Amino acid sequence: MVAAACLQYSPEQLQFWLLDFKSGTGFKPFASAGTPHCRVIGLSSDVTYGLDALERLVAEMTRRQVLFKRHDVESVEQYEARRRTSADSMAPMPRVVAVIDEFQTLLATDTASKASSLMAQIVQKGRSAGIHLLLCTQSLDGRAAAIDDLRSQIKVNIVLQSSASTQRSVLDRDIYQDVQKLRRFEGLLDVDGNKVIFDVLDLPDTANQHNPNLHAALRGVPRNPLGAVPAMIYDGDCEIPLPAFAEFQELSRMVRARTGLDGIPLLAGTPAAVTDLPAYAELRYGMNGNIALSTVDDGQLETQLMAVILSICAVETVESVHIDVLQPDRMGRAWRALSRLLPAKAEVKEHGPSDVTELLGSLASGAPPSSAAHRRLLVAREWTLLESFDDRFGDGTVRTILSSGPTRGLHVIAATSTGQRLDQIHYYSARVSSAAAQKLNLLNGFNATATRRMFLETPATPGSCTEFLPYTFHEEHQHV
C-alpha cells in the first residue's frame, strides 16, 4: 500500500510516517531506498517514541488549522487550491499518513489513556487537515476497550487473517460474519459499510530489506525536484556508536544554530523522539553547570564521560580544556582507549590519593580563567570521594567548588557505577542516568525502568526527562 501510494503521488502531495512496534524490518526498504515520501521511519519503535510521534502529529494538525484561518480556507484541498493560484508564497501541504504497525503496543496499561486520546484527536479532527492514521494489528486481545472512542470515527477497515476476538473487537457484527467466509489469501475491504472481498497480494520476503521486488518498485517512485529532505530514522534496537570528533563539532554547530543555545550542548545520544537532533543538555558559563552521571555499566559510564568532554571540546569558541581526573585507577579500558583520542586543545592530568586535598583546595580558591574560552573539568569516577571529603574535613571545600566553580569556568563531572546516593544533587544541573536512577533519586519524580535507555534531566525540563539511546564505544572504533 505504501509503495503503491508513493508511485502515484509526489512527495509534495503525500508524506508517510512509518512506525513499527514489532521489532521487525518491514520498513527498512523505504529507509535504504531513501524514499522521499517517508519523512519519519521508526524501526523497532518503542512506546516513548510512538507517543512523541502522536504528539507531533497533533501539533502539526494544530499548526495547519492556524494556517487555514490565515488563508481563509477550511481544508487541505482548499489550501492547495489557494496555493496554486495565489501570488503569495505558500508552502506545499502534503497529506500525512502515519502507518503504525502493531499499534496496540501503545495501549499498554500505563500509556493507553494518553495514546488513545492522541489518536482520537487525530481521527476526529485530522481529516480536514490532511493527517490520517493507518492502524495495523494482528491482535487486540485484552486492549480492545482502549479504542472504543476510535471505532465510530474509523470508516475504512481492511481485514486479513487474524484471531476471531480481534475481528469482533474491530468489526460490526454483519461484517464479522462476512469475514468468517473468507478463504485463504482473501481479505475484506469495508468502506463505511460498503464491502469488497479481494485477493491478498503476496510479496515474497517482504521483511528482507534486500527484497528485489520491493526495491524495483521503489526505484520507480517520483523524486522531489527540489531535493528530498532526509527521513528521520529511529531504530530502538540499534547501538549508537560514539561519533568521531569532527561529527561532534558538526552536531554541536547544528544544535546551537537550530535551538539558539548560548552555552555548550552536551551531546548524549539519540533521543526516543521524532527529531534529527541528538539528546543534549546545556552547559553554561557562570551558571550552576555541573554534571552527574549514573549507570551500572562501567563501559557505558566512561563513554558518557567522554561524550561530555568531547562535546565541550567540539565548540569552536572553547580554546582549551584542562581535565583533572580523580581516582584514575578506577578508570577502565574504554576510558584509556578514548582518552588517547582527545583533540589537542584537551589536556588530561590524573591525580592519586596523595594530591587530592591540595588539588581541591586550589580549585576552591583558584582565580577564574581569563575568559569562557578556557574550561576546567574536575572528573570524579566515584562521587563518594567528593561527598566524603567535606564530611571528613568540614571546611566546605567541595561545596565551594560546586557552587562557585561554574562562574569561573570550572565544572564538576561526578559519576558512579556502584549505586551510591548523591546527597549534593542540587548542585548538578544536568543529570544523566540509567534505570539505576530510580533507587538513587537522581531524577526528580521519574520512574526509569527501561534497561537499554538512559535518561537526561536539565533545568529546562525539571521533573521530566529526555529518554535516549546512549552512545556506545568499542575499542575497534579507533576512528573517534
PDB file of N, CA and C in Angstrom, residues 217-305:
ATOM      1  N   ALA A 217      10.175  -1.763  -7.255  1.00  0.00           N
ATOM      2  CA  ALA A 217       9.026  -0.859  -7.232  1.00  0.00           C
ATOM      3  C   ALA A 217       9.431   0.524  -6.739  1.00  0.00           C
ATOM      4  N   LEU A 218      10.272   0.566  -5.689  1.00  0.00           N
ATOM      5  CA  LEU A 218      10.651   1.851  -5.112  1.00  0.00           C
ATOM      6  C   LEU A 218      11.532   2.666  -6.052  1.00  0.00           C
ATOM      7  N   ARG A 219      12.237   1.982  -6.978  1.00  0.00           N
ATOM      8  CA  ARG A 219      13.050   2.742  -7.937  1.00  0.00           C
ATOM      9  C   ARG A 219      12.181   3.574  -8.860  1.00  0.00           C
ATOM     10  N   GLY A 220      10.904   3.206  -8.989  1.00  0.00           N
ATOM     11  CA  GLY A 220      10.000   3.984  -9.825  1.00  0.00           C
ATOM     12  C   GLY A 220       9.306   5.117  -9.103  1.00  0.00           C
ATOM     13  N   VAL A 221       9.613   5.304  -7.837  1.00  0.00           N
ATOM     14  CA  VAL A 221       8.962   6.358  -7.063  1.00  0.00           C
ATOM     15  C   VAL A 221       9.420   7.728  -7.550  1.00  0.00           C
ATOM     16  N   PRO A 222       8.485   8.666  -7.799  1.00  0.00           N
ATOM     17  CA  PRO A 222       8.893  10.005  -8.239  1.00  0.00           C
ATOM     18  C   PRO A 222       9.686  10.723  -7.165  1.00  0.00           C
ATOM     19  N   ARG A 223      10.663  11.499  -7.578  1.00  0.00           N
ATOM     20  CA  ARG A 223      11.525  12.211  -6.653  1.00  0.00           C
ATOM     21  C   ARG A 223      11.091  13.657  -6.529  1.00  0.00           C
ATOM     22  N   ASN A 224      11.419  14.249  -5.406  1.00  0.00           N
ATOM     23  CA  ASN A 224      11.154  15.660  -5.188  1.00  0.00           C
ATOM     24  C   ASN A 224      12.124  16.461  -6.032  1.00  0.00           C
ATOM     25  N   PRO A 225      11.642  17.279  -6.989  1.00  0.00           N
ATOM     26  CA  PRO A 225      12.564  18.009  -7.873  1.00  0.00           C
ATOM     27  C   PRO A 225      13.468  18.976  -7.130  1.00  0.00           C
ATOM     28  N   LEU A 226      13.081  19.389  -5.930  1.00  0.00           N
ATOM     29  CA  LEU A 226      13.892  20.327  -5.166  1.00  0.00           C
ATOM     30  C   LEU A 226      14.883  19.604  -4.257  1.00  0.00           C
ATOM     31  N   GLY A 227      14.865  18.276  -4.281  1.00  0.00           N
ATOM     32  CA  GLY A 227      15.745  17.507  -3.401  1.00  0.00           C
ATOM     33  C   GLY A 227      14.989  17.101  -2.147  1.00  0.00           C
ATOM     34  N   ALA A 228      14.926  15.811  -1.897  1.00  0.00           N
ATOM     35  CA  ALA A 228      14.150  15.318  -0.770  1.00  0.00           C
ATOM     36  C   ALA A 228      14.846  15.594   0.559  1.00  0.00           C
ATOM     37  N   VAL A 229      14.064  15.946   1.556  1.00  0.00           N
ATOM     38  CA  VAL A 229      14.591  16.088   2.905  1.00  0.00           C
ATOM     39  C   VAL A 229      14.833  14.683   3.458  1.00  0.00           C
ATOM     40  N   PRO A 230      16.017  14.391   4.000  1.00  0.00           N
ATOM     41  CA  PRO A 230      16.277  13.035   4.514  1.00  0.00           C
ATOM     42  C   PRO A 230      15.277  12.656   5.599  1.00  0.00           C
ATOM     43  N   ALA A 231      14.907  11.392   5.601  1.00  0.00           N
ATOM     44  CA  ALA A 231      13.981  10.900   6.613  1.00  0.00           C
ATOM     45  C   ALA A 231      14.636  10.906   7.991  1.00  0.00           C
ATOM     46  N   MET A 232      13.826  11.128   9.010  1.00  0.00           N
ATOM     47  CA  MET A 232      14.283  10.979  10.387  1.00  0.00           C
ATOM     48  C   MET A 232      14.068   9.517  10.774  1.00  0.00           C
ATOM     49  N   ILE A 233      15.164   8.772  10.909  1.00  0.00           N
ATOM     50  CA  ILE A 233      15.108   7.327  11.134  1.00  0.00           C
ATOM     51  C   ILE A 233      15.506   7.025  12.573  1.00  0.00           C
ATOM     52  N   TYR A 234      14.693   6.206  13.224  1.00  0.00           N
ATOM     53  CA  TYR A 234      14.949   5.814  14.612  1.00  0.00           C
ATOM     54  C   TYR A 234      14.869   4.305  14.701  1.00  0.00           C
ATOM     55  N   ASP A 235      15.888   3.698  15.300  1.00  0.00           N
ATOM     56  CA  ASP A 235      15.898   2.252  15.498  1.00  0.00           C
ATOM     57  C   ASP A 235      16.170   1.980  16.970  1.00  0.00           C
ATOM     58  N   GLY A 236      15.130   1.592  17.690  1.00  0.00           N
ATOM     59  CA  GLY A 236      15.253   1.387  19.122  1.00  0.00           C
ATOM     60  C   GLY A 236      16.122   0.211  19.522  1.00  0.00           C
ATOM     61  N   ASP A 237      16.467  -0.673  18.570  1.00  0.00           N
ATOM     62  CA  ASP A 237      17.317  -1.823  18.878  1.00  0.00           C
ATOM     63  C   ASP A 237      18.752  -1.634  18.409  1.00  0.00           C
ATOM     64  N   CYS A 238      19.066  -0.445  17.924  1.00  0.00           N
ATOM     65  CA  CYS A 238      20.377  -0.220  17.311  1.00  0.00           C
ATOM     66  C   CYS A 238      21.331   0.470  18.295  1.00  0.00           C
ATOM     67  N   GLU A 239      22.584   0.039  18.306  1.00  0.00           N
ATOM     68  CA  GLU A 239      23.595   0.744  19.069  1.00  0.00           C
ATOM     69  C   GLU A 239      23.970   2.040  18.344  1.00  0.00           C
ATOM     70  N   ILE A 240      24.259   3.081  19.124  1.00  0.00           N
ATOM     71  CA  ILE A 240      24.638   4.374  18.557  1.00  0.00           C
ATOM     72  C   ILE A 240      26.130   4.567  18.815  1.00  0.00           C
ATOM     73  N   PRO A 241      26.979   4.362  17.813  1.00  0.00           N
ATOM     74  CA  PRO A 241      28.425   4.494  18.041  1.00  0.00           C
ATOM     75  C   PRO A 241      28.792   5.927  18.439  1.00  0.00           C
ATOM     76  N   LEU A 242      29.742   6.045  19.337  1.00  0.00           N
ATOM     77  CA  LEU A 242      30.228   7.366  19.725  1.00  0.00           C
ATOM     78  C   LEU A 242      30.759   8.067  18.479  1.00  0.00           C
ATOM     79  N   PRO A 243      30.259   9.266  18.158  1.00  0.00           N
ATOM     80  CA  PRO A 243      30.685   9.939  16.926  1.00  0.00           C
ATOM     81  C   PRO A 243      32.171  10.293  16.949  1.00  0.00           C
ATOM     82  N   ALA A 244      32.745  10.420  15.768  1.00  0.00           N
ATOM     83  CA  ALA A 244      34.091  10.959  15.650  1.00  0.00           C
ATOM     84  C   ALA A 244      34.070  12.424  16.088  1.00  0.00           C
ATOM     85  N   PHE A 245      35.223  12.955  16.440  1.00  0.00           N
ATOM     86  CA  PHE A 245      35.274  14.324  16.949  1.00  0.00           C
ATOM     87  C   PHE A 245      34.740  15.331  15.928  1.00  0.00           C
ATOM     88  N   ALA A 246      35.049  15.106  14.644  1.00  0.00           N
ATOM     89  CA  ALA A 246      34.543  16.013  13.606  1.00  0.00           C
ATOM     90  C   ALA A 246      33.016  16.002  13.576  1.00  0.00           C
ATOM     91  N   GLU A 247      32.411  14.838  13.836  1.00  0.00           N
ATOM     92  CA  GLU A 247      30.949  14.761  13.862  1.00  0.00           C
ATOM     93  C   GLU A 247      30.394  15.451  15.104  1.00  0.00           C
ATOM     94  N   PHE A 248      31.116  15.354  16.237  1.00  0.00           N
ATOM     95  CA  PHE A 248      30.720  16.114  17.418  1.00  0.00           C
ATOM     96  C   PHE A 248      30.679  17.604  17.095  1.00  0.00           C
ATOM     97  N   GLN A 249      31.682  18.083  16.372  1.00  0.00           N
ATOM     98  CA  GLN A 249      31.717  19.503  16.011  1.00  0.00           C
ATOM     99  C   GLN A 249      30.518  19.870  15.136  1.00  0.00           C
ATOM    100  N   GLU A 250      30.210  19.006  14.167  1.00  0.00           N
ATOM    101  CA  GLU A 250      29.084  19.277  13.273  1.00  0.00           C
ATOM    102  C   GLU A 250      27.755  19.254  14.023  1.00  0.00           C
ATOM    103  N   LEU A 251      27.571  18.242  14.883  1.00  0.00           N
ATOM    104  CA  LEU A 251      26.332  18.152  15.654  1.00  0.00           C
ATOM    105  C   LEU A 251      26.195  19.336  16.610  1.00  0.00           C
ATOM    106  N   SER A 252      27.302  19.748  17.215  1.00  0.00           N
ATOM    107  CA  SER A 252      27.268  20.889  18.131  1.00  0.00           C
ATOM    108  C   SER A 252      26.840  22.157  17.401  1.00  0.00           C
ATOM    109  N   ARG A 253      27.399  22.376  16.216  1.00  0.00           N
ATOM    110  CA  ARG A 253      27.007  23.557  15.428  1.00  0.00           C
ATOM    111  C   ARG A 253      25.526  23.504  15.071  1.00  0.00           C
ATOM    112  N   MET A 254      25.025  22.315  14.704  1.00  0.00           N
ATOM    113  CA  MET A 254      23.622  22.176  14.316  1.00  0.00           C
ATOM    114  C   MET A 254      22.701  22.470  15.500  1.00  0.00           C
ATOM    115  N   VAL A 255      23.022  21.921  16.669  1.00  0.00           N
ATOM    116  CA  VAL A 255      22.181  22.152  17.850  1.00  0.00           C
ATOM    117  C   VAL A 255      22.155  23.631  18.202  1.00  0.00           C
ATOM    118  N   ARG A 256      23.292  24.280  18.200  1.00  0.00           N
ATOM    119  CA  ARG A 256      23.344  25.698  18.570  1.00  0.00           C
ATOM    120  C   ARG A 256      22.602  26.558  17.554  1.00  0.00           C
ATOM    121  N   ALA A 257      22.732  26.229  16.264  1.00  0.00           N
ATOM    122  CA  ALA A 257      22.059  27.012  15.230  1.00  0.00           C
ATOM    123  C   ALA A 257      20.546  26.830  15.282  1.00  0.00           C
ATOM    124  N   ARG A 258      20.100  25.600  15.541  1.00  0.00           N
ATOM    125  CA  ARG A 258      18.670  25.307  15.492  1.00  0.00           C
ATOM    126  C   ARG A 258      17.950  25.696  16.767  1.00  0.00           C
ATOM    127  N   THR A 259      18.653  25.720  17.901  1.00  0.00           N
ATOM    128  CA  THR A 259      17.992  25.968  19.181  1.00  0.00           C
ATOM    129  C   THR A 259      18.319  27.336  19.770  1.00  0.00           C
ATOM    130  N   GLY A 260      19.363  27.988  19.264  1.00  0.00           N
ATOM    131  CA  GLY A 260      19.758  29.283  19.814  1.00  0.00           C
ATOM    132  C   GLY A 260      20.431  29.189  21.168  1.00  0.00           C
ATOM    133  N   LEU A 261      21.029  28.040  21.502  1.00  0.00           N
ATOM    134  CA  LEU A 261      21.700  27.886  22.787  1.00  0.00           C
ATOM    135  C   LEU A 261      22.852  28.871  22.921  1.00  0.00           C
ATOM    136  N   ASP A 262      22.964  29.477  24.099  1.00  0.00           N
ATOM    137  CA  ASP A 262      24.113  30.323  24.383  1.00  0.00           C
ATOM    138  C   ASP A 262      25.290  29.499  24.904  1.00  0.00           C
ATOM    139  N   GLY A 263      24.968  28.419  25.596  1.00  0.00           N
ATOM    140  CA  GLY A 263      26.008  27.611  26.222  1.00  0.00           C
ATOM    141  C   GLY A 263      26.496  26.489  25.337  1.00  0.00           C
ATOM    142  N   ILE A 264      27.121  25.502  25.971  1.00  0.00           N
ATOM    143  CA  ILE A 264      27.699  24.367  25.265  1.00  0.00           C
ATOM    144  C   ILE A 264      26.700  23.212  25.277  1.00  0.00           C
ATOM    145  N   PRO A 265      26.334  22.676  24.114  1.00  0.00           N
ATOM    146  CA  PRO A 265      25.460  21.496  24.108  1.00  0.00           C
ATOM    147  C   PRO A 265      26.256  20.239  24.440  1.00  0.00           C
ATOM    148  N   LEU A 266      25.865  19.563  25.513  1.00  0.00           N
ATOM    149  CA  LEU A 266      26.489  18.304  25.895  1.00  0.00           C
ATOM    150  C   LEU A 266      25.718  17.176  25.212  1.00  0.00           C
ATOM    151  N   LEU A 267      26.308  16.552  24.223  1.00  0.00           N
ATOM    152  CA  LEU A 267      25.630  15.550  23.413  1.00  0.00           C
ATOM    153  C   LEU A 267      25.688  14.197  24.111  1.00  0.00           C
ATOM    154  N   ALA A 268      24.553  13.496  24.146  1.00  0.00           N
ATOM    155  CA  ALA A 268      24.467  12.272  24.945  1.00  0.00           C
ATOM    156  C   ALA A 268      24.083  11.035  24.149  1.00  0.00           C
ATOM    157  N   GLY A 269      23.369  11.194  23.030  1.00  0.00           N
ATOM    158  CA  GLY A 269      22.910  10.036  22.270  1.00  0.00           C
ATOM    159  C   GLY A 269      21.759  10.405  21.367  1.00  0.00           C
ATOM    160  N   THR A 270      20.930   9.431  21.055  1.00  0.00           N
ATOM    161  CA  THR A 270      19.781   9.633  20.168  1.00  0.00           C
ATOM    162  C   THR A 270      18.496   9.597  20.987  1.00  0.00           C
ATOM    163  N   PRO A 271      17.724  10.688  20.997  1.00  0.00           N
ATOM    164  CA  PRO A 271      16.506  10.703  21.809  1.00  0.00           C
ATOM    165  C   PRO A 271      15.425   9.802  21.230  1.00  0.00           C
ATOM    166  N   ALA A 272      14.579   9.275  22.103  1.00  0.00           N
ATOM    167  CA  ALA A 272      13.419   8.488  21.678  1.00  0.00           C
ATOM    168  C   ALA A 272      12.311   9.463  21.294  1.00  0.00           C
ATOM    169  N   ALA A 273      12.549  10.174  20.195  1.00  0.00           N
ATOM    170  CA  ALA A 273      11.642  11.238  19.767  1.00  0.00           C
ATOM    171  C   ALA A 273      11.798  11.447  18.266  1.00  0.00           C
ATOM    172  N   VAL A 274      10.794  12.065  17.667  1.00  0.00           N
ATOM    173  CA  VAL A 274      10.819  12.358  16.240  1.00  0.00           C
ATOM    174  C   VAL A 274      11.607  13.656  16.039  1.00  0.00           C
ATOM    175  N   THR A 275      12.901  13.515  15.862  1.00  0.00           N
ATOM    176  CA  THR A 275      13.782  14.664  15.688  1.00  0.00           C
ATOM    177  C   THR A 275      15.082  14.198  15.062  1.00  0.00           C
ATOM    178  N   ASP A 276      15.770  15.099  14.382  1.00  0.00           N
ATOM    179  CA  ASP A 276      17.091  14.777  13.855  1.00  0.00           C
ATOM    180  C   ASP A 276      18.190  15.395  14.715  1.00  0.00           C
ATOM    181  N   LEU A 277      17.820  15.970  15.860  1.00  0.00           N
ATOM    182  CA  LEU A 277      18.801  16.486  16.803  1.00  0.00           C
ATOM    183  C   LEU A 277      19.170  15.410  17.819  1.00  0.00           C
ATOM    184  N   PRO A 278      20.404  15.428  18.320  1.00  0.00           N
ATOM    185  CA  PRO A 278      20.770  14.473  19.377  1.00  0.00           C
ATOM    186  C   PRO A 278      20.161  14.867  20.706  1.00  0.00           C
ATOM    187  N   ALA A 279      20.172  13.941  21.666  1.00  0.00           N
ATOM    188  CA  ALA A 279      19.820  14.290  23.039  1.00  0.00           C
ATOM    189  C   ALA A 279      20.947  15.149  23.602  1.00  0.00           C
ATOM    190  N   TYR A 280      20.593  16.250  24.279  1.00  0.00           N
ATOM    191  CA  TYR A 280      21.635  17.160  24.751  1.00  0.00           C
ATOM    192  C   TYR A 280      21.176  17.900  26.000  1.00  0.00           C
ATOM    193  N   ALA A 281      22.155  18.364  26.756  1.00  0.00           N
ATOM    194  CA  ALA A 281      21.928  19.292  27.870  1.00  0.00           C
ATOM    195  C   ALA A 281      22.794  20.519  27.605  1.00  0.00           C
ATOM    196  N   GLU A 282      22.429  21.636  28.218  1.00  0.00           N
ATOM    197  CA  GLU A 282      23.188  22.869  28.012  1.00  0.00           C
ATOM    198  C   GLU A 282      24.096  23.140  29.206  1.00  0.00           C
ATOM    199  N   LEU A 283      25.370  23.376  28.914  1.00  0.00           N
ATOM    200  CA  LEU A 283      26.349  23.738  29.936  1.00  0.00           C
ATOM    201  C   LEU A 283      26.690  25.210  29.749  1.00  0.00           C
ATOM    202  N   ARG A 284      26.395  26.025  30.760  1.00  0.00           N
ATOM    203  CA  ARG A 284      26.612  27.466  30.647  1.00  0.00           C
ATOM    204  C   ARG A 284      27.784  27.933  31.507  1.00  0.00           C
ATOM    205  N   TYR A 285      28.426  28.965  31.033  1.00  0.00           N
ATOM    206  CA  TYR A 285      29.472  29.629  31.807  1.00  0.00           C
ATOM    207  C   TYR A 285      28.788  30.588  32.780  1.00  0.00           C
ATOM    208  N   GLY A 286      29.184  30.539  34.057  1.00  0.00           N
ATOM    209  CA  GLY A 286      28.578  31.438  35.036  1.00  0.00           C
ATOM    210  C   GLY A 286      27.284  30.924  35.615  1.00  0.00           C
ATOM    211  N   MET A 287      26.905  29.703  35.278  1.00  0.00           N
ATOM    212  CA  MET A 287      25.693  29.116  35.836  1.00  0.00           C
ATOM    213  C   MET A 287      26.082  27.909  36.686  1.00  0.00           C
ATOM    214  N   ASN A 288      25.106  27.293  37.325  1.00  0.00           N
ATOM    215  CA  ASN A 288      25.362  26.122  38.163  1.00  0.00           C
ATOM    216  C   ASN A 288      25.590  24.905  37.266  1.00  0.00           C
ATOM    217  N   GLY A 289      26.680  24.912  36.532  1.00  0.00           N
ATOM    218  CA  GLY A 289      26.912  23.920  35.494  1.00  0.00           C
ATOM    219  C   GLY A 289      27.768  22.757  35.930  1.00  0.00           C
ATOM    220  N   ASN A 290      27.199  21.797  36.623  1.00  0.00           N
ATOM    221  CA  ASN A 290      27.874  20.558  36.977  1.00  0.00           C
ATOM    222  C   ASN A 290      27.047  19.395  36.445  1.00  0.00           C
ATOM    223  N   ILE A 291      27.702  18.259  36.216  1.00  0.00           N
ATOM    224  CA  ILE A 291      27.056  17.130  35.557  1.00  0.00           C
ATOM    225  C   ILE A 291      27.174  15.891  36.430  1.00  0.00           C
ATOM    226  N   ALA A 292      26.064  15.175  36.628  1.00  0.00           N
ATOM    227  CA  ALA A 292      26.044  13.920  37.372  1.00  0.00           C
ATOM    228  C   ALA A 292      25.700  12.782  36.426  1.00  0.00           C
ATOM    229  N   LEU A 293      26.483  11.694  36.483  1.00  0.00           N
ATOM    230  CA  LEU A 293      26.282  10.534  35.617  1.00  0.00           C
ATOM    231  C   LEU A 293      26.143   9.283  36.469  1.00  0.00           C
ATOM    232  N   SER A 294      25.164   8.449  36.154  1.00  0.00           N
ATOM    233  CA  SER A 294      24.968   7.217  36.919  1.00  0.00           C
ATOM    234  C   SER A 294      24.512   6.098  36.003  1.00  0.00           C
ATOM    235  N   THR A 295      25.232   4.993  36.034  1.00  0.00           N
ATOM    236  CA  THR A 295      24.820   3.777  35.354  1.00  0.00           C
ATOM    237  C   THR A 295      25.594   2.627  35.960  1.00  0.00           C
ATOM    238  N   VAL A 296      25.037   1.423  35.882  1.00  0.00           N
ATOM    239  CA  VAL A 296      25.702   0.268  36.480  1.00  0.00           C
ATOM    240  C   VAL A 296      26.714  -0.362  35.534  1.00  0.00           C
ATOM    241  N   ASP A 297      26.796   0.150  34.306  1.00  0.00           N
ATOM    242  CA  ASP A 297      27.712  -0.394  33.308  1.00  0.00           C
ATOM    243  C   ASP A 297      28.948   0.500  33.222  1.00  0.00           C
ATOM    244  N   ASP A 298      30.130  -0.034  33.569  1.00  0.00           N
ATOM    245  CA  ASP A 298      31.351   0.766  33.592  1.00  0.00           C
ATOM    246  C   ASP A 298      31.697   1.328  32.216  1.00  0.00           C
ATOM    247  N   GLY A 299      31.602   0.494  31.185  1.00  0.00           N
ATOM    248  CA  GLY A 299      31.931   0.962  29.838  1.00  0.00           C
ATOM    249  C   GLY A 299      30.998   2.064  29.373  1.00  0.00           C
ATOM    250  N   GLN A 300      29.718   1.912  29.666  1.00  0.00           N
ATOM    251  CA  GLN A 300      28.739   2.929  29.295  1.00  0.00           C
ATOM    252  C   GLN A 300      29.010   4.229  30.038  1.00  0.00           C
ATOM    253  N   LEU A 301      29.371   4.126  31.310  1.00  0.00           N
ATOM    254  CA  LEU A 301      29.656   5.308  32.105  1.00  0.00           C
ATOM    255  C   LEU A 301      30.855   6.065  31.543  1.00  0.00           C
ATOM    256  N   GLU A 302      31.911   5.353  31.214  1.00  0.00           N
ATOM    257  CA  GLU A 302      33.103   6.006  30.698  1.00  0.00           C
ATOM    258  C   GLU A 302      32.865   6.597  29.308  1.00  0.00           C
ATOM    259  N   THR A 303      32.004   5.958  28.523  1.00  0.00           N
ATOM    260  CA  THR A 303      31.645   6.512  27.218  1.00  0.00           C
ATOM    261  C   THR A 303      30.871   7.814  27.382  1.00  0.00           C
ATOM    262  N   GLN A 304      29.946   7.863  28.360  1.00  0.00           N
ATOM    263  CA  GLN A 304      29.203   9.096  28.602  1.00  0.00           C
ATOM    264  C   GLN A 304      30.131  10.202  29.125  1.00  0.00           C
ATOM    265  N   LEU A 305      31.106   9.831  29.960  1.00  0.00           N
ATOM    266  CA  LEU A 305      32.104  10.809  30.398  1.00  0.00           C
ATOM    267  C   LEU A 305      32.831  11.414  29.207  1.00  0.00           C
TER     268      LEU A 305
END
